Amino acid sequence: MTTASQTPVELDTVAEATTRLLDTIRGLDERAVAEPSSLPGWTRGHVMAHLARNADSLVNLLLWAHTGVEIPQYASAFLRDSDIEAGAPRPLSEQLADNEVAATRFLGLARSLTDDAWQAQVRTRQGRPIPATEVRWMRLQEVEIHHVDLNAGYTPAQWPAPFVARI
């Protein structure tokens, strides 16, 4: 019997969660970027910048799975953090465009991977080895949890039941 924690996340599920997130961002006004998120010390702009950079970091893991050439999730913790700080104060239109493009890059590459590539082993930024199939779950968690962290009306009560069961 397959449990929820063993069931691979489908890319359509990630795409649906991403659409909900992008719709929330589209509904914000310019002032919202600088307003507090639910994360201490982070504005909504920080959360949006993090979401875009996370998509790009997961593209690195998918490229590793696709090519066999080791590409770390992030070049360094310092660059990860500085990219978020630099991206946080950008105008809403730039935040939205960045998230749209990063999500498109992630989903486009993910949809092109072969079954063999999905079974390749990669490592998370903490160094934990995982099959590439887990990258889909990693992205879904980032999108759903940080959607709530935007503090823009989306709550855990709106999470889909399969996500709640697995998390």
Short mmCIF file of C-alpha atoms in Angstrom, two decimals:
data_model
loop_
_atom_site.label_atom_id
_atom_site.label_comp_id
_atom_site.label_asym_id
_atom_site.label_seq_id
_atom_site.Cartn_x
_atom_site.Cartn_y
_atom_site.Cartn_z
CA MET A 1 0.00 0.00 0.00
CA THR A 2 1.31 3.46 -0.91
CA THR A 3 1.14 6.10 1.79
CA ALA A 4 0.82 9.81 1.17
CA SER A 5 4.50 10.31 2.04
CA GLN A 6 5.53 7.80 -0.64
CA THR A 7 3.33 9.12 -3.42
CA PRO A 8 5.29 11.33 -5.81
CA VAL A 9 3.99 14.84 -6.22
CA GLU A 10 2.71 15.41 -9.73
CA LEU A 11 3.83 18.47 -11.64
CA ASP A 12 0.21 19.46 -12.25
CA THR A 13 -0.19 19.79 -8.47
CA VAL A 14 2.83 22.11 -8.33
CA ALA A 15 1.47 24.11 -11.28
CA GLU A 16 -1.94 24.51 -9.61
CA ALA A 17 -0.36 25.72 -6.36
CA THR A 18 1.84 28.10 -8.35
CA THR A 19 -1.20 29.53 -10.14
CA ARG A 20 -2.89 30.22 -6.79
CA LEU A 21 0.27 31.91 -5.52
CA LEU A 22 0.68 34.07 -8.63
CA ASP A 23 -2.99 35.06 -8.47
CA THR A 24 -2.45 36.26 -4.90
CA ILE A 25 0.60 38.28 -5.94
CA ARG A 26 -1.41 39.80 -8.83
CA GLY A 27 -4.02 40.91 -6.30
CA LEU A 28 -1.55 42.91 -4.21
CA ASP A 29 -0.93 46.61 -4.59
CA GLU A 30 2.41 48.37 -4.73
CA ARG A 31 2.45 49.16 -1.00
CA ALA A 32 2.07 45.47 -0.17
CA VAL A 33 5.66 44.66 -1.16
CA ALA A 34 7.06 46.56 1.85
CA GLU A 35 4.41 45.36 4.30
CA PRO A 36 5.24 42.65 6.85
CA SER A 37 4.93 39.00 5.96
CA SER A 38 4.24 36.35 8.59
CA LEU A 39 7.99 35.69 8.83
CA PRO A 40 9.84 37.74 11.45
CA GLY A 41 12.02 40.40 9.82
CA TRP A 42 10.76 39.67 6.30
CA THR A 43 8.47 41.82 4.20
CA ARG A 44 6.22 40.37 1.54
CA GLY A 45 8.96 41.41 -0.89
CA HIS A 46 11.40 39.12 0.91
CA VAL A 47 8.99 36.20 0.60
CA MET A 48 8.39 36.88 -3.11
CA ALA A 49 12.13 37.18 -3.79
CA HIS A 50 12.74 33.95 -1.88
CA LEU A 51 10.07 32.10 -3.83
CA ALA A 52 11.61 33.10 -7.16
CA ARG A 53 15.15 32.24 -6.07
CA ASN A 54 13.93 28.93 -4.66
CA ALA A 55 12.47 27.99 -8.04
CA ASP A 56 15.83 28.78 -9.64
CA SER A 57 17.68 26.77 -7.00
CA LEU A 58 15.50 23.77 -7.74
CA VAL A 59 16.19 24.23 -11.46
CA ASN A 60 19.84 23.66 -10.50
CA LEU A 61 18.92 20.31 -8.95
CA LEU A 62 16.85 19.34 -12.00
CA LEU A 63 19.75 20.25 -14.29
CA TRP A 64 21.99 18.04 -12.15
CA ALA A 65 19.51 15.18 -12.50
CA HIS A 66 19.23 15.79 -16.25
CA THR A 67 22.94 16.09 -17.05
CA GLY A 68 24.65 14.14 -14.29
CA VAL A 69 26.85 17.18 -13.66
CA GLU A 70 26.72 18.20 -10.01
CA ILE A 71 25.13 21.63 -9.62
CA PRO A 72 24.51 22.72 -6.03
CA GLN A 73 21.07 24.02 -5.13
CA TYR A 74 22.59 27.38 -4.17
CA ALA A 75 26.12 28.57 -4.95
CA SER A 76 26.44 29.56 -1.27
CA ALA A 77 24.32 30.51 1.72
CA PHE A 78 25.70 34.05 1.48
CA LEU A 79 24.59 34.46 -2.15
CA ARG A 80 21.18 32.94 -1.38
CA ASP A 81 20.61 35.43 1.42
CA SER A 82 21.99 38.42 -0.51
CA ASP A 83 19.81 37.60 -3.53
CA ILE A 84 16.74 37.65 -1.29
CA GLU A 85 17.77 40.95 0.34
CA ALA A 86 18.53 42.55 -3.03
CA GLY A 87 15.25 41.36 -4.52
CA ALA A 88 12.98 42.24 -1.60
CA PRO A 89 12.44 45.98 -2.30
CA ARG A 90 11.71 45.64 -6.02
CA PRO A 91 8.38 46.98 -7.32
CA LEU A 92 5.44 44.60 -7.42
CA SER A 93 5.55 44.32 -11.23
CA GLU A 94 9.16 43.09 -11.05
CA GLN A 95 8.35 40.67 -8.21
CA LEU A 96 5.46 39.23 -10.19
CA ALA A 97 7.44 38.94 -13.43
CA ASP A 98 10.36 37.31 -11.61
CA ASN A 99 8.07 34.75 -9.98
CA GLU A 100 6.26 34.03 -13.25
CA VAL A 101 9.50 33.49 -15.15
CA ALA A 102 11.15 31.44 -12.40
CA ALA A 103 8.07 29.21 -12.08
CA THR A 104 7.93 28.77 -15.86
CA ARG A 105 11.62 27.82 -15.93
CA PHE A 106 11.12 25.27 -13.15
CA LEU A 107 7.99 23.69 -14.59
CA GLY A 108 9.35 23.72 -18.15
CA LEU A 109 12.51 21.87 -17.21
CA ALA A 110 10.67 19.55 -14.86
CA ARG A 111 8.24 18.54 -17.60
CA SER A 112 11.15 17.69 -19.90
CA LEU A 113 12.90 15.26 -17.55
CA THR A 114 12.96 11.58 -18.42
CA ASP A 115 12.01 8.83 -15.98
CA ASP A 116 15.72 8.04 -15.56
CA ALA A 117 16.53 11.67 -14.73
CA TRP A 118 13.78 11.71 -12.09
CA GLN A 119 15.49 8.76 -10.40
CA ALA A 120 18.91 10.45 -10.34
CA GLN A 121 20.24 11.36 -6.94
CA VAL A 122 20.89 14.99 -6.05
CA ARG A 123 21.56 16.76 -2.73
CA THR A 124 19.58 19.43 -0.94
CA ARG A 125 21.33 22.59 0.22
CA GLN A 126 21.78 20.89 3.60
CA GLY A 127 23.63 18.04 1.84
CA ARG A 128 20.91 15.40 2.16
CA PRO A 129 20.87 13.01 -0.81
CA ILE A 130 17.45 12.64 -2.41
CA PRO A 131 16.02 11.25 -5.65
CA ALA A 132 15.14 14.05 -8.06
CA THR A 133 11.47 13.08 -7.69
CA GLU A 134 11.60 14.76 -4.25
CA VAL A 135 12.36 18.12 -5.89
CA ARG A 136 8.69 18.33 -6.87
CA TRP A 137 7.68 17.94 -3.22
CA MET A 138 10.28 20.50 -2.17
CA ARG A 139 8.83 23.05 -4.58
CA LEU A 140 5.24 22.33 -3.56
CA GLN A 141 6.11 22.90 0.10
CA GLU A 142 7.83 26.19 -0.70
CA VAL A 143 4.89 27.43 -2.73
CA GLU A 144 2.14 26.40 -0.31
CA ILE A 145 3.86 27.38 2.94
CA HIS A 146 5.28 30.69 1.70
CA HIS A 147 1.95 31.52 0.06
CA VAL A 148 0.59 31.58 3.62
CA ASP A 149 3.68 33.53 4.78
CA LEU A 150 2.83 36.33 2.34
CA ASN A 151 0.17 37.31 4.87
CA ALA A 152 -2.17 38.19 2.02
CA GLY A 153 -5.27 36.18 2.84
CA TYR A 154 -4.21 32.63 1.91
CA THR A 155 -4.30 30.36 4.98
CA PRO A 156 -3.49 26.73 5.81
CA ALA A 157 -7.26 26.10 5.74
CA GLN A 158 -7.01 26.56 1.96
CA TRP A 159 -4.29 23.96 1.48
CA PRO A 160 -5.47 21.00 -0.59
CA ALA A 161 -6.24 17.88 1.49
CA PRO A 162 -3.46 15.74 -0.10
CA PHE A 163 -0.89 18.42 0.82
CA VAL A 164 -2.17 18.59 4.40
CA ALA A 165 -2.07 14.78 4.69
CA ARG A 166 1.53 14.64 3.52
CA ILE A 167 2.90 17.63 5.38
#
